[in-house]
């Protein structure tokens, strides 16, 4: 029941939002809607029984597909993340004005719907539906309200991801016809006994879609451009949550269904991911645009998660689970800061900024905390995740862990660089009359910070929430 | 049978009312009334209540497949007339004749969707083609229109020759013109059947504009008056597919593995040529012509895999395709300038129209929640079910990705580009109809069963 | 080598030769005339096959009405002189080669097919009586349909041909 | 529970509270309030530590488990504190010295504006908190938390004056160098998890015997990498001298007394592992020794008062590692303690001088401060003597214990060590002489303002001076008095396991030991006398030449690093960004798009508009299809 | 017996005419002549159909003397003639219209629509 609510609330409110012409009221409306979603998802944490967390209804009988949703530990975590993210985004971007704001917020809520659906669907075809539905609003958001190069860039992003999912569609169909009880439901798909050859082919039909979405090296080139060009609010959605769709899909639909092939090619995939980490970190070091820097750092982090997933031991997987949440929180925090800086000073170029710490000490402090979480300093949330992931990767193969470890150092380099160039040093004419952030921005960032520390100091609840998912996955994977 | 008879009759009615009614503007009302009448007649058809009751010695075969398609065709035609009826008056003086010809075409559509005999097929195709030659050339002052008409006629006649040759060989092989084919004992296909099959396939490919027999399509669609292009590209083309599928299911269904490879080649060629060539077009009208070729490539999967999924799929697909294309043409007709730049900033002037156009385009591109997606989905499913070559599917998918390029160019123009494009004389009823069309597309995309496919089993 | 065969060969040779001349002759009028000859030859074949009805129809409809129509149009456009400028030579060659290939493929495909016999001379299915019965019994539907076809063709011809608008 | 050890969490908690109060209330709190809070929390936790120390001294020790930190699958890492002799001793040093330095700071930082003053104390408290976590941590992960925490705080404090770009660079360098070390540490931890399935000290050490020597060597070496980063050993030492950018009390606290000794603490803590891995033990010894010498040579030619002290710190740390390497764990810890006293003293003294000279740090512009700053002068002198290792000052005992052990390991160690000691004596007194003796060389404006520092600064000096003088008496070697080495006795439970692993077969006989001591002391004295004569008259003002130049430029190590790591990394990143990313991968992706466009432009031409060619193409298509149908398939 | 002919003769004759028609379509530029060539193709088909009808008639004749198998083919030919007559009327009308507007029926000038 709650599962259905999680989709319905944003869907309905989103459609309604299109008709609210007044900017202030549509902002409030969107905020209220997202808060409602948050309430429901928290509620779903409390009521973990069947009645609340499962919903199923006949939909396309002769296609063997049904409209069935379900919340498991991982689903709860990711829906919670999504539900937290949107209010944060809405408040953080409250000050920035978008023309046709009703369309903007409507589309935002629709993309929320799509994301929720992806995390909730327990039917492969339904999953595919939402997978696309999350993409389309994002496309419109990016290329209507984005930067000057937005149209080609976001189009590339769209076609790239769309192509990936089309190939996946073929895979889905093959899976359906192989499936003896002609059904798309999660349970029946997990039961299929695939021949090795079928696994090989199907795996490579599914994986690209997810690899592009995550994205991992070398499928990542759409990402920095898109992040750079799209409005920050959308960038937050893309990087905070949509990126998780890829990982989630790997955990939910790829590894359990094709364990053998996943094992067979784990070295290739992990190798690429690890190389990608170093590669992305290196590139991040020479970026001047804050958004690009964050984008590349995100690629590096995702690379680690993907690699660890395919290492496939419980420690690492557990790490990935909670890191999905933590990375979402941290990177949204980073984007909020970027957004605040850009809105105040009108530029994202680090070379043009500097000395903001004198003008906006609170902003500086909060950013430093978020940035340190980004480099996984102990007692911040990211440390727990990365510790577990590295440990898992280490179990899989020492050398991957060592190489991946180098990215920790590189991360420190570019992050501190960023802090120094933007916040320290002396002010210049761009930043000389900067002011500190106001209360609701403080509020948002402090929410982020509180999450960072609470997850970092006492991660136990989150771990327990996802324990079951991890065990089942690892169980299948063994 | 009702529909066939009534449409023919109504064609005559249109002709004569042309003699007695002076004002042009009445014509479309009579026509709309006619289509409504046809829908009623079709309702009786659906329940097997036939006015003129006679057995056709197996020349016709009324099954749910054909009947449902006739319904789709009639609904599409109704929408088409409601949306663009007024623009037909602008084409030339012989308004009533145009409508009459449209009704004759409808008669042909009715025939080819229920035929059960090569003779009927031949007559049906001709009865569709000949009025279309005329309608293509309807804009007599316009050289492009003339040229299109002549090209269409010459190539059409040529394809008729090929069709007949095919029929002749099939007859030579089996001695009757009935569609049913006796099961082939020998592992190798008799040569005469093989040749006949190829020639029939080619002739039908020509009608549905599948490569490499598609060359007439862009020129004719481009040259013909836009209203008639809209009709040609939707109802007529879909009817061609129904005929194609029926032919290959009933006649050659028993020997699929002998010809699937050949069809696969045609599919591949059609998809690639259609999509890739569309990319570079500058005129939306011409782009839509190529897009219709690429869509045909997808519909051919139904011919490739003649199974129940394919038949349901082709119905759904043609419904989705007709609705979306009619919608887009209805918008296109209202535009001053048919190039992509002509759409720049339409969302400013006409937010609703732009939004609906976006839905039509998304449906054509096959984005989920639109009927277009499910259509493509069924095609793929059918193809996979009847066992296909993965490379072909991959090609198809790549082509879909390419198609996104040219469909989204319009969306980009409407929403993201600055400009002052505007649609002329947009009435609220027109908007309402567009909304209705879009709603149909969405509904078909979400609940295909309750709106279409369940009948397939009921009837 | 009985008389039928001799006639067959003569008519075939005539048909093919005059068909070639249709294609080759520069002057459209000549082409038309040669085409009429082809039709006559084919009608001759119909006689050989004892399809009397078709023999008549072919003469009247084709060799008579249709070809005269052609002739009129050509005269109307006074194309009787060989005004047709030369088409691109390569296209011509390509055309011929393509046609030849088509023929080759046919021959290659059909040469090995088992040969059945064709009844010449007698047999009464080609007689008007028989065909008329069939036409107005089981083939009445196509007959009606073809009337619609004619109707549409007529309307079309009027729409297109009517002058002055 | 009446057991006092269960209140151990108070010790780190108090500084944390201080940090939070000062950090959040920085805009509201007055300086006095801030100082009271900042120092107060420390005083209390010092008191608690003393209390705990006492109870530990009375023989009880335990592992206090607070809560489950990370538990995934089989791996379970509790948040636990290890309270025993070693940690309690460090508790005393950290909180005690820490308190003094806080006190000192209240005066030293007084010119800072309110907010920044508060920020300073917040950082300082946070540092103390992390340092306490480090030493209290009951397993390697908790230790690592503190380990990185202190790194962070040192980063924040070095870059305290964030307007100055050089300072920021120094801070960044420090953090990154530390990070490199931390990676080693982390890998070691993972390896441990793999081997032992746990990181708790007790479990690890008890299982250590069963593990192959190779693995242990690997783990210990990786740990040592971490240590080199934190404790500024070759090759990662270059950040420490730069770290002098921070305020002087910070240098005293972090970069002399406490943080830099974390490496020693960690190795002493895992002494069992090292004892079982002789190879890494000797690596530690050699690296330590090399560092000691290298730093000493550099220190000789430095003119910045703090730089000299920094290099001397590095070299002293080298001694400690030497000690660890040769198995004299007690000695090492002993030296940590004494070094904390006298090096803190020296830094604070230097701070006092700088304070008086208005942030002048170049000793070439000083001299003759003796009479102007009597207290500072006296305490500084005591500190110099202590570090030079003249009996009976503290430095003598601790250093000599290490040297003796080194001699046992191999005489070569001893010789080099003594050479280092001699240099130490030399540059320390070069510093002393050119700062306090001779004539004043600064501007008269400075001379005019010269004044002794306020009580808040001198009191810590005096206290530390006393400690520096007396501190050695807790570890009087056997030579002079049987089992007067109370420290050794106190720490024995920690090192017991290693002790029994290596049977001390021949203790050095006393006459020989005394001889060695005498030798080292005499050499040191010679160096001192020479230095004082040489520099009290005419200090070297001209630029150094030849070898001197090389030394003055720190053997060009920074330049070397930049050349072999810094520049290539930058180059390769730029290459990735401009070539591989833009032209390579993205180029390929875009290339597909361009390719489609091109193909489209070409395919268009098929649509020539000529009916003839259309039909021709159709016929060709027909032929092909027929061939396929009839002859291929 | 007298008056039997192998079907292949007719097949090849018809195909020959058909191909000649195709060649004509491909090589001529005059729309009318192209159209005539198409008519030629249709006639080839007619001939073939009649031949086939007689062939099938003969095949059945042995078993059933009273059969009228093959009638349908001849009727088909009849319909083909009908349809082609209709086509001719329309086609010539279109050609005439073209000629009125451009004073040429040369298909090579039909290139306003391309690409």
Coordinates of C-alpha atoms in Angstrom, one line a residue, chain B residues 228-418:
Chain B
X228 CA -3.8 13.4 -48.6
X229 CA -0.3 12.6 -47.6
X230 CA -1.7 12.3 -44.1
X231 CA -4.3 9.8 -45.3
X232 CA -1.9 7.9 -47.5
X233 CA 0.7 7.6 -44.8
X234 CA -1.7 6.3 -42.2
X235 CA -4.8 4.4 -43.1
X236 CA -3.7 3.2 -46.5
X237 CA -0.3 2.1 -45.4
X238 CA -1.7 0.3 -42.4
X239 CA -4.2 -1.5 -44.7
X240 CA -1.2 -2.5 -46.9
X241 CA 0.3 -4.1 -43.8
X242 CA -2.8 -5.9 -42.9
X243 CA -3.0 -7.3 -46.4
X244 CA 0.7 -8.2 -46.3
X245 CA 0.4 -10.0 -42.9
X246 CA -2.8 -11.8 -44.0
X247 CA -1.2 -13.0 -47.2
X248 CA 1.9 -14.3 -45.6
X249 CA 0.0 -15.8 -42.7
X250 CA -2.6 -17.7 -44.6
X251 CA -0.7 -18.6 -47.7
X252 CA 2.9 -18.9 -46.6
X253 CA 2.5 -19.4 -42.9
X254 CA 3.2 -23.1 -43.4
X255 CA 6.6 -22.6 -44.8
X256 CA 8.0 -19.7 -42.7
X257 CA 11.6 -21.0 -42.6
X258 CA 11.8 -20.8 -46.4
X259 CA 11.3 -17.1 -46.6
X260 CA 12.0 -15.6 -43.2
X261 CA 15.6 -14.8 -44.2
X262 CA 14.5 -12.9 -47.3
X263 CA 12.0 -10.8 -45.3
X264 CA 14.8 -10.2 -42.7
X265 CA 16.9 -8.7 -45.4
X266 CA 14.0 -6.4 -46.4
X267 CA 13.5 -5.4 -42.8
X268 CA 17.1 -4.6 -42.2
X269 CA 17.4 -2.6 -45.4
X270 CA 14.1 -0.7 -44.7
X271 CA 15.1 0.1 -41.1
X272 CA 18.5 1.4 -42.0
X273 CA 17.6 3.4 -45.1
X274 CA 14.5 4.8 -43.5
X275 CA 16.1 6.0 -40.3
X276 CA 19.5 7.0 -41.6
X277 CA 18.1 9.0 -44.5
X278 CA 15.6 10.8 -42.3
X279 CA 18.4 12.2 -40.2
X280 CA 19.5 14.8 -42.7
X281 CA 16.1 16.0 -43.9
X282 CA 15.3 19.7 -43.5
X283 CA 11.5 19.6 -44.2
X284 CA 9.4 18.0 -41.6
X285 CA 7.0 16.7 -44.2
X286 CA 9.7 14.8 -46.0
X287 CA 11.1 13.7 -42.7
X288 CA 7.8 12.2 -41.9
X289 CA 7.8 10.4 -45.2
X290 CA 11.1 8.7 -44.2
X291 CA 9.9 8.1 -40.7
X292 CA 6.9 6.3 -42.2
X293 CA 9.4 4.1 -44.1
X294 CA 11.3 3.4 -40.9
X295 CA 8.1 2.6 -39.0
X296 CA 7.2 0.2 -41.9
X297 CA 10.5 -1.5 -41.2
X298 CA 9.3 -2.2 -37.7
X299 CA 5.9 -3.3 -38.8
X300 CA 7.5 -5.8 -41.1
X301 CA 8.5 -7.8 -38.1
X302 CA 4.8 -8.8 -38.0
X303 CA 5.1 -10.2 -41.5
X304 CA 8.4 -11.8 -40.6
X305 CA 6.9 -13.6 -37.6
X306 CA 3.3 -14.6 -38.5
X307 CA 2.0 -15.6 -35.1
X308 CA -0.8 -14.4 -32.8
X309 CA 1.5 -11.9 -31.1
X310 CA 2.4 -10.5 -34.4
X311 CA -1.3 -10.1 -35.4
X312 CA -2.2 -8.4 -32.1
X313 CA 1.0 -6.4 -32.4
X314 CA 0.4 -5.1 -35.9
X315 CA -3.1 -4.0 -34.9
X316 CA -1.8 -2.1 -31.9
X317 CA 1.1 -0.7 -33.9
X318 CA -1.0 0.5 -36.8
X319 CA -3.5 2.1 -34.3
X320 CA -0.6 3.9 -32.6
X321 CA 1.0 4.8 -35.8
X322 CA -2.1 6.1 -37.5
X323 CA -3.2 8.2 -34.5
X324 CA 0.2 9.7 -33.9
X325 CA 0.9 10.4 -37.6
X326 CA -2.6 11.9 -38.2
X327 CA -2.0 14.1 -35.2
X328 CA 1.4 15.3 -36.4
X329 CA 0.1 16.0 -39.9
X330 CA -2.9 17.8 -38.4
X331 CA -0.4 20.1 -36.7
X332 CA 1.9 20.3 -39.7
X333 CA -0.9 21.5 -41.9
X334 CA -1.5 24.4 -39.6
X335 CA 2.2 25.5 -39.7
X336 CA 3.3 28.2 -42.1
X337 CA 6.7 26.7 -42.8
X338 CA 7.3 23.0 -43.0
X339 CA 11.0 23.1 -42.1
X340 CA 12.2 22.1 -38.7
X341 CA 13.0 25.8 -37.9
X342 CA 9.4 26.5 -38.7
X343 CA 8.6 24.9 -35.3
X344 CA 11.0 27.0 -33.3
X345 CA 9.4 28.3 -30.2
X346 CA 6.0 26.8 -30.9
X347 CA 5.7 26.0 -27.2
X348 CA 5.5 29.7 -26.5
X349 CA 2.7 30.5 -28.8
X350 CA 0.7 27.2 -28.6
X351 CA 1.7 25.4 -25.4
X352 CA -1.0 22.9 -25.6
X353 CA -0.5 22.1 -29.3
X354 CA 3.2 21.8 -28.7
X355 CA 2.7 19.5 -25.8
X356 CA 0.4 17.2 -27.8
X357 CA 2.8 17.2 -30.7
X358 CA 5.5 16.1 -28.3
X359 CA 3.3 13.2 -27.2
X360 CA 2.7 12.1 -30.8
X361 CA 6.5 12.3 -31.4
X362 CA 7.3 10.4 -28.3
X363 CA 4.8 7.7 -29.4
X364 CA 6.5 7.5 -32.7
X365 CA 9.8 7.2 -31.0
X366 CA 8.5 4.5 -28.9
X367 CA 8.9 5.9 -25.4
X368 CA 7.0 3.9 -22.7
X369 CA 3.5 4.9 -21.6
X370 CA 2.7 5.7 -25.3
X371 CA 1.1 3.2 -27.6
X372 CA 4.1 3.5 -29.9
X373 CA 6.2 1.7 -27.3
X374 CA 3.9 -1.2 -26.9
X375 CA 3.6 -1.5 -30.6
X376 CA 7.4 -1.8 -31.0
X377 CA 7.4 -4.1 -28.0
X378 CA 4.9 -6.5 -29.5
X379 CA 6.8 -6.5 -32.8
X380 CA 10.0 -7.5 -31.0
X381 CA 8.2 -10.0 -28.9
X382 CA 6.7 -11.6 -31.9
X383 CA 10.0 -11.7 -33.8
X384 CA 11.8 -13.2 -30.8
X385 CA 9.0 -15.7 -30.3
X386 CA 9.3 -16.9 -33.9
X387 CA 13.0 -17.1 -33.4
X388 CA 15.1 -14.4 -35.0
X389 CA 18.6 -13.3 -35.6
X390 CA 19.8 -11.1 -32.7
X391 CA 21.9 -8.9 -35.0
X392 CA 18.6 -7.9 -36.8
X393 CA 17.2 -6.9 -33.4
X394 CA 20.3 -5.0 -32.5
X395 CA 20.0 -3.1 -35.8
X396 CA 16.4 -2.4 -35.1
X397 CA 17.3 -1.0 -31.7
X398 CA 20.1 1.2 -33.1
X399 CA 17.7 2.5 -35.7
X400 CA 15.2 3.4 -32.9
X401 CA 18.0 5.3 -31.3
X402 CA 18.6 7.1 -34.6
X403 CA 15.0 7.8 -35.0
X404 CA 15.0 9.6 -31.7
X405 CA 17.3 12.1 -33.3
X406 CA 14.9 13.3 -35.9
X407 CA 11.8 13.1 -33.8
X408 CA 13.4 15.0 -31.0
X409 CA 14.6 17.7 -33.4
X410 CA 11.0 18.9 -33.5
X411 CA 10.7 18.7 -29.7
X412 CA 13.9 20.7 -29.4
X413 CA 12.7 23.2 -31.9
X414 CA 9.3 23.6 -30.1
X415 CA 10.6 23.8 -26.6
X416 CA 14.2 24.7 -26.4
X417 CA 14.8 27.0 -29.4
X418 CA 13.9 30.6 -29.6

